mmCIF file of C-alpha atoms in Angstrom:
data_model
loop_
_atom_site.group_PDB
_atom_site.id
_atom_site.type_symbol
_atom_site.label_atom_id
_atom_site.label_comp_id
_atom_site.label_asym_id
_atom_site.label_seq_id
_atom_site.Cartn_x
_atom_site.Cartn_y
_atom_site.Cartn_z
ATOM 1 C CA UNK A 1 47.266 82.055 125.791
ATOM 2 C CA UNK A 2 44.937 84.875 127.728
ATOM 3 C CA UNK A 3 42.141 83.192 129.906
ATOM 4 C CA UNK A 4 40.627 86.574 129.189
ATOM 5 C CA UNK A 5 40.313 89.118 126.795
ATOM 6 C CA UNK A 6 38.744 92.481 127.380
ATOM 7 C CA UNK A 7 38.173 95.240 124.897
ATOM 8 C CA UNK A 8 38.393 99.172 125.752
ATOM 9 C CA UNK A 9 34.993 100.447 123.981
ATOM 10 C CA UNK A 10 35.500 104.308 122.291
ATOM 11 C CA UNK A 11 38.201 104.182 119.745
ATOM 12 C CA UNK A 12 38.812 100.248 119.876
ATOM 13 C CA UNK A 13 34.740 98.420 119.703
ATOM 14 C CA UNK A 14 32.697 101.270 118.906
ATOM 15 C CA UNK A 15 33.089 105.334 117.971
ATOM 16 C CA UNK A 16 30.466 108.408 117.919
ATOM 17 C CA UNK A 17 28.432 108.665 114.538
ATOM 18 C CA UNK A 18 28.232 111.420 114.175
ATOM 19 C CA UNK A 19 31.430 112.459 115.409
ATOM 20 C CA UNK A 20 31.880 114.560 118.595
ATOM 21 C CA UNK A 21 32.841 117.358 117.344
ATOM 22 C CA UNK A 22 29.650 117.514 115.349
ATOM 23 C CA UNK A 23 27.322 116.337 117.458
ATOM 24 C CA UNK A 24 28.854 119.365 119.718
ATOM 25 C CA UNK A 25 28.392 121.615 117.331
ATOM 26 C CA UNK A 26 24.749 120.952 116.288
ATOM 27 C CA UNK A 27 23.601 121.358 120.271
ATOM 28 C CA UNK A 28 25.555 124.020 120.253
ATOM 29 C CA UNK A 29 23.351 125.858 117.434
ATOM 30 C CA UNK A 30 20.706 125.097 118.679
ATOM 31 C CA UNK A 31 21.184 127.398 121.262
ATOM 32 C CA UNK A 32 22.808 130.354 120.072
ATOM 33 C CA UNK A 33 26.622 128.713 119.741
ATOM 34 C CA UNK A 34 28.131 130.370 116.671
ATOM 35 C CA UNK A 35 31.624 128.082 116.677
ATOM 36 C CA UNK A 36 32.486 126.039 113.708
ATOM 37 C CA UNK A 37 32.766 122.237 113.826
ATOM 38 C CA UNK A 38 36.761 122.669 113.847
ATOM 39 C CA UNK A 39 36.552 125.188 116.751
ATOM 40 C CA UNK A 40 34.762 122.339 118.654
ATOM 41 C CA UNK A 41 37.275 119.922 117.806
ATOM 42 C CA UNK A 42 40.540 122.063 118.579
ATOM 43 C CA UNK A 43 38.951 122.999 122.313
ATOM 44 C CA UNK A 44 37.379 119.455 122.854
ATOM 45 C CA UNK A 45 40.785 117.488 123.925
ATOM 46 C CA UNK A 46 42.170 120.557 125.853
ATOM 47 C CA UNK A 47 38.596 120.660 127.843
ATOM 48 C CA UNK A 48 38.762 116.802 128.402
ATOM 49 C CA UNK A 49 42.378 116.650 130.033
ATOM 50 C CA UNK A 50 41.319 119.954 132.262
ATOM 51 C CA UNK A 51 38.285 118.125 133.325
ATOM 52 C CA UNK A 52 40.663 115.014 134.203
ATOM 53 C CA UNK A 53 43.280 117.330 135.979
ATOM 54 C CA UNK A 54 40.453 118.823 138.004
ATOM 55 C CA UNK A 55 39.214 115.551 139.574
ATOM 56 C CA UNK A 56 42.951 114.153 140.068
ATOM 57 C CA UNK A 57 43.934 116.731 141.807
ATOM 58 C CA UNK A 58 42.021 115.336 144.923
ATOM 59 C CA UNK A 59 42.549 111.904 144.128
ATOM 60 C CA UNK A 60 43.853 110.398 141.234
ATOM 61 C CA UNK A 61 41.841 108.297 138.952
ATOM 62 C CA UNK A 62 38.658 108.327 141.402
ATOM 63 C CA UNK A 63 35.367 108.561 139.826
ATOM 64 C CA UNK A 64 31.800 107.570 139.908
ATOM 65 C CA UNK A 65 28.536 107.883 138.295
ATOM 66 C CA UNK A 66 28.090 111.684 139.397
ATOM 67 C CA UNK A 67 31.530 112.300 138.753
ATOM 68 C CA UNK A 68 31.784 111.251 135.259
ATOM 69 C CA UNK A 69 28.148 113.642 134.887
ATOM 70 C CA UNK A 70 29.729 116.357 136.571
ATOM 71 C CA UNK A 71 32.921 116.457 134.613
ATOM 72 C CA UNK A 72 30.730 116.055 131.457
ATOM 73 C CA UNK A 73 29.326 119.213 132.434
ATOM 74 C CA UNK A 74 32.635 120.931 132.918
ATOM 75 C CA UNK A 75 33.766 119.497 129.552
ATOM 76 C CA UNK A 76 30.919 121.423 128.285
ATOM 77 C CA UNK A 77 31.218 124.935 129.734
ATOM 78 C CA UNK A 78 35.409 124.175 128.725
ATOM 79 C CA UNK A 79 34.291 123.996 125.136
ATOM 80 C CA UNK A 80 31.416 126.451 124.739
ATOM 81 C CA UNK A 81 33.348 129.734 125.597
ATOM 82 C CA UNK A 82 31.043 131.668 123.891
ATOM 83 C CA UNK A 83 28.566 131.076 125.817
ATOM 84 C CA UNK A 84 30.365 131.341 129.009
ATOM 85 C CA UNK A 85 27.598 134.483 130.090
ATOM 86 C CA UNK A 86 24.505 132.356 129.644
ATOM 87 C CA UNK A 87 24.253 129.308 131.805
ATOM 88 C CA UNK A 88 20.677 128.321 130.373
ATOM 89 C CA UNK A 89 21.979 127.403 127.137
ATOM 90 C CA UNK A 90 24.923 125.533 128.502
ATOM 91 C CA UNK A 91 22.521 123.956 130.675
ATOM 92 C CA UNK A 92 20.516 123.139 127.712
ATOM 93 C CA UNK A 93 23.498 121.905 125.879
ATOM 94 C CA UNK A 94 24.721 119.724 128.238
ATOM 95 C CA UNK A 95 21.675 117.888 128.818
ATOM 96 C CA UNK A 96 20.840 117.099 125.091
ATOM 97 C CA UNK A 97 24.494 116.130 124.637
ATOM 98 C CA UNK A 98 24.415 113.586 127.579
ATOM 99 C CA UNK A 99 21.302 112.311 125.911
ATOM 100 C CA UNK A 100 22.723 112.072 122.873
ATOM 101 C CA UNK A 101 25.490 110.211 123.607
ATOM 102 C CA UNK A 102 22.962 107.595 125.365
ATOM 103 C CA UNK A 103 21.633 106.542 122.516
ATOM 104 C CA UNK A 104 22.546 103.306 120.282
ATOM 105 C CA UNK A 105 21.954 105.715 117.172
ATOM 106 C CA UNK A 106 25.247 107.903 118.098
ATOM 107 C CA UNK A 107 27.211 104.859 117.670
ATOM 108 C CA UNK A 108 28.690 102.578 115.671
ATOM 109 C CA UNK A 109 30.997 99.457 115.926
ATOM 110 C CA UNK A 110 33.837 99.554 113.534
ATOM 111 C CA UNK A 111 33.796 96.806 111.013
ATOM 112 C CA UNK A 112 36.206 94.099 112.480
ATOM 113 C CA UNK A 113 34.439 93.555 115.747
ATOM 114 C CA UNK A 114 31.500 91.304 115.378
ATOM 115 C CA UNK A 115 34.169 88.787 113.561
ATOM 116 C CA UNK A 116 36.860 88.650 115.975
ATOM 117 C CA UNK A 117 34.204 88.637 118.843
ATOM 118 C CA UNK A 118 32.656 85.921 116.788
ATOM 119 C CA UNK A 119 36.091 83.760 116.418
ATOM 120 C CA UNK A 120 37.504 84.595 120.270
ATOM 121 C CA UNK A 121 33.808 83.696 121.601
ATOM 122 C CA UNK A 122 34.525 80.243 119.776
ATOM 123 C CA UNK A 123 37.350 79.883 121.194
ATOM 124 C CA UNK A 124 36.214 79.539 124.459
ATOM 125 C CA UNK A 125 38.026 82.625 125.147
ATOM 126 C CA UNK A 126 36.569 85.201 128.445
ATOM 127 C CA UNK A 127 35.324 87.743 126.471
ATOM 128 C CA UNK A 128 34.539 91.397 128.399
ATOM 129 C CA UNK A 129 34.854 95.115 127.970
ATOM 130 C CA UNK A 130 37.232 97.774 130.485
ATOM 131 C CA UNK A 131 36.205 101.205 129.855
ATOM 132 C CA UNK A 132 36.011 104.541 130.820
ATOM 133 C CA UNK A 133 33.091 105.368 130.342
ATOM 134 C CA UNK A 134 29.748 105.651 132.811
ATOM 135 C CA UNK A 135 26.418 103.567 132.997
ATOM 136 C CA UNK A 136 25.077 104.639 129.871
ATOM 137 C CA UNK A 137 27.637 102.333 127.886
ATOM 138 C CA UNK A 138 25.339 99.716 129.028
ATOM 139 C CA UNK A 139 22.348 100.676 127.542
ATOM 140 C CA UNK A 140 24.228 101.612 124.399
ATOM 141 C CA UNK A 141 25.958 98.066 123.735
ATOM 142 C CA UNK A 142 22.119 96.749 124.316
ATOM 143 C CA UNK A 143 21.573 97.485 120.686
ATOM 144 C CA UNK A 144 24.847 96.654 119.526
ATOM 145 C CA UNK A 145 25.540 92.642 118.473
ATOM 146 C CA UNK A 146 27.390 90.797 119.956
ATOM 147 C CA UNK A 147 27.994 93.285 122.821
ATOM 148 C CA UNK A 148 24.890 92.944 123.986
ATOM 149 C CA UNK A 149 25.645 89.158 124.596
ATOM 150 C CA UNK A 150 29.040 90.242 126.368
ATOM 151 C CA UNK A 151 29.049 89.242 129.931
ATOM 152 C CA UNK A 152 31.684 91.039 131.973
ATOM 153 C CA UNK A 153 31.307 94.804 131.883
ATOM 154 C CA UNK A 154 33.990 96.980 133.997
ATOM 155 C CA UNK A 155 33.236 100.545 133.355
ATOM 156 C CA UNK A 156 35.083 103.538 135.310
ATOM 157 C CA UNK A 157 32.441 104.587 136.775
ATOM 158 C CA UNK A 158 31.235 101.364 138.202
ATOM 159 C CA UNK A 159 34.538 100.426 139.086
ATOM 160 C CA UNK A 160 34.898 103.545 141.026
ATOM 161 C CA UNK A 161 38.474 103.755 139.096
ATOM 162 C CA UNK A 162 39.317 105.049 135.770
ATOM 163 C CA UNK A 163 42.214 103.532 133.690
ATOM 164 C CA UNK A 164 45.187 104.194 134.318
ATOM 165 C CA UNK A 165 44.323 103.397 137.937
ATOM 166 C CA UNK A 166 46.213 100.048 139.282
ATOM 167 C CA UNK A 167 42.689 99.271 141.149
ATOM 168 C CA UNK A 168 40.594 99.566 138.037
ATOM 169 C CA UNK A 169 42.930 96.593 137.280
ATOM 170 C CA UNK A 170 43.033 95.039 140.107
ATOM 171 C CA UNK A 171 39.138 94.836 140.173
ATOM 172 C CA UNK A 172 38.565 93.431 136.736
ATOM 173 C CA UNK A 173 40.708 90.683 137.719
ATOM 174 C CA UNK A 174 39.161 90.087 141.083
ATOM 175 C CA UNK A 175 36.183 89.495 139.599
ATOM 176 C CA UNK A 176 36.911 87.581 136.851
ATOM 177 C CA UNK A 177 38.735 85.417 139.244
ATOM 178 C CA UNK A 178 42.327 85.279 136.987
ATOM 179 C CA UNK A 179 45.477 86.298 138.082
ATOM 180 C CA UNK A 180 46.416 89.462 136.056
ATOM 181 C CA UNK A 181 48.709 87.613 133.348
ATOM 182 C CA UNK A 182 46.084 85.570 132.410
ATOM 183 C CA UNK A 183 43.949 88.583 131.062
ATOM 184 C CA UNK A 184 44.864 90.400 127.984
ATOM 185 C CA UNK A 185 43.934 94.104 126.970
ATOM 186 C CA UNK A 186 42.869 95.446 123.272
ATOM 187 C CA UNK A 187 42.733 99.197 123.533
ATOM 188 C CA UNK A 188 43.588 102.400 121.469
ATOM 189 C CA UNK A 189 45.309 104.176 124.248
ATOM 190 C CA UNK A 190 48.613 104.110 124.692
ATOM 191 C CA UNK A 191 49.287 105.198 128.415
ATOM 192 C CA UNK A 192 45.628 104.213 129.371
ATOM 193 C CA UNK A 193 45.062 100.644 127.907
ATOM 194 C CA UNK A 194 48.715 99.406 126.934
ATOM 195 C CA UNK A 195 50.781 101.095 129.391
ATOM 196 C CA UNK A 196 48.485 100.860 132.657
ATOM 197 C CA UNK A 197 47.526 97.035 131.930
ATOM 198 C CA UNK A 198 51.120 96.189 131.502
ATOM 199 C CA UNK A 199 52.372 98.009 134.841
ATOM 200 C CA UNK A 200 49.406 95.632 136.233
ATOM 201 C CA UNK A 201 50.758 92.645 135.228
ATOM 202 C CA UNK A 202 48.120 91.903 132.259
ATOM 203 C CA UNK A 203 49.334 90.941 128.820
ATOM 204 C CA UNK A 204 48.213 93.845 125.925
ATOM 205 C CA UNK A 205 47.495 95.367 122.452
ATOM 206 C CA UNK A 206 47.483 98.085 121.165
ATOM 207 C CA UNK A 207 44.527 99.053 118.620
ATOM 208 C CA UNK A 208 45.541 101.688 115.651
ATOM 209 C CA UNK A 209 43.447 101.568 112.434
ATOM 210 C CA UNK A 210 46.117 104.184 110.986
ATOM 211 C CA UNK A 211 48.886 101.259 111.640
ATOM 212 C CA UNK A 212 51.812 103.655 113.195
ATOM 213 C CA UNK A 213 51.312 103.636 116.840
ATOM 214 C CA UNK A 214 53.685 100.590 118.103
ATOM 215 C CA UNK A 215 56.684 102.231 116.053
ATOM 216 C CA UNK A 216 55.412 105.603 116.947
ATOM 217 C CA UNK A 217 55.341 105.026 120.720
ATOM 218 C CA UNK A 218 58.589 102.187 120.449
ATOM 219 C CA UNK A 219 56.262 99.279 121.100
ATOM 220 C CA UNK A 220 57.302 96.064 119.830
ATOM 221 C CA UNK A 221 55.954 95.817 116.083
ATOM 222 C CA UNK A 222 53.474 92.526 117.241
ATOM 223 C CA UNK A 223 51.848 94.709 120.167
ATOM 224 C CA UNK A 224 50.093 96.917 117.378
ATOM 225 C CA UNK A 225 47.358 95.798 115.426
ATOM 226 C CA UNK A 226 45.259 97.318 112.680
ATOM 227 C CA UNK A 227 42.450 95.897 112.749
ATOM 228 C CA UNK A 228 40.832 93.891 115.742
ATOM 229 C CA UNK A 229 41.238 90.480 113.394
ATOM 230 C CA UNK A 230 44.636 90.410 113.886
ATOM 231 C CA UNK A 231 44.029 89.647 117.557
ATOM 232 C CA UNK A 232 44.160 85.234 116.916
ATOM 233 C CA UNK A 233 46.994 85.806 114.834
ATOM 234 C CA UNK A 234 49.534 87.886 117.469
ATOM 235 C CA UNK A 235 47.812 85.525 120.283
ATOM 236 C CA UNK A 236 50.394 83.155 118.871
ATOM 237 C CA UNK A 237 52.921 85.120 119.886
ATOM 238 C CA UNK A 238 54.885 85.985 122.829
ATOM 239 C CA UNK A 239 52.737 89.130 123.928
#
């Protein structure tokens, strides 16, 4: 049994409402952007993983608070190519996206988390959140029960890693004070969340609401759950 468990937030606790793509593309309008919704949403992933590539290739997996804003910004000029002659309006964009995505009304916690926070919190069960993300998660979970109650935040940015990074691991379990297969990891990623926190030592699950992803990726069947309930049930397992 995990002396921890600790959540990855976008994709596994909470998601964008509206989604990205959309939210992208009604900035974008707003000044002078004339891609579709499904423009935005085939350039979005290809502009994240350049961003990434760009700030590995002087060292992998660092970051920090005007990193993450920076590479936000380059995310941004990735996806709005045609705008690539008029920096004001990326400008523009940027900033009103970064606000955006502050804000407790852009998100939404999927349906199984307040019960299984509810039931592990019972438990007696360390309950915390490892995510790459940057300071405004914090001000987003504020109005979101029960993560504003959650007590142990490690977020990238913070951290001064990003998952996979063996010291974002590390970290988290320094200061939680538990050697690192005592602490268990719920997350939607497979190389990020499951892969990294098992290299580190941790115990983990692997979050897919579409139910394919363990056989998909040649996990064992009880490392992939559906829904966030089915954490108590695979916790008696051998994980």
């Amino acid at each position: 049994m995990p002396q921890a468990i600790l959540f990855d937030a976008v994709g596994t606790l909470l998601r964008p409402t509206p989604s990205v793509a959309e939210a992208y593309h009604a900035a974008g309008q707003r000044h002078g952007s004339r891609l579709t919704v499904a423009e935005i949403g085939a350039t979005f992933d290809d502009a994240v993983t350049a961003s990434l590539a760009t700030d590995e290739a002087a060292e992998p997996h660092r970051t920090s608070e005007p990193q993450e804003r920076q590479r936000w910004r380059a995310i941004v000029d990735h996806v709005f190519v045609d705008l690539k002659d008029d920096e004001p309006a990326r400008v523009a964009i940027f900033e009103e996206l970064w606000q955006h995505f502050a804000s407790i009304e852009s998100w939404s916690l999927f349906a199984d988390v307040e019960p299984v926070w509810q039931e592990l919190a019972g438990a007696e069960i360390v309950l915390g959140v490892a995510s790459n993300f940057d300071a405004r998660l914090r001000t987003i979970a504020a109005g979101l029960p029960p993560l504003d109650r959650c007590a142990h935040w490690f977020i990238s940015s913070e951290v001064g890693y990003r998952k996979p990074a063996p010291n974002f691991f590390a970290r988290a379990a320094d200061a939680l004070g538990l050697a690192a297969e005592q602490i268990l990891l719920v997350g939607d990623d497979v190389e990020n969340d499951y892969r990294a926190a098992r290299a580190a030592g941790w115990q983990a699950l692997l979050i897919d609401r579409r139910g394919d992803a363990a056989t998909r990726h040649g996990l064992p069947e009880q490392h992939g759950l559906r829904r966030l309930t089915e954490v108590s049930q695979v916790l008696a397992l051998e994980i």
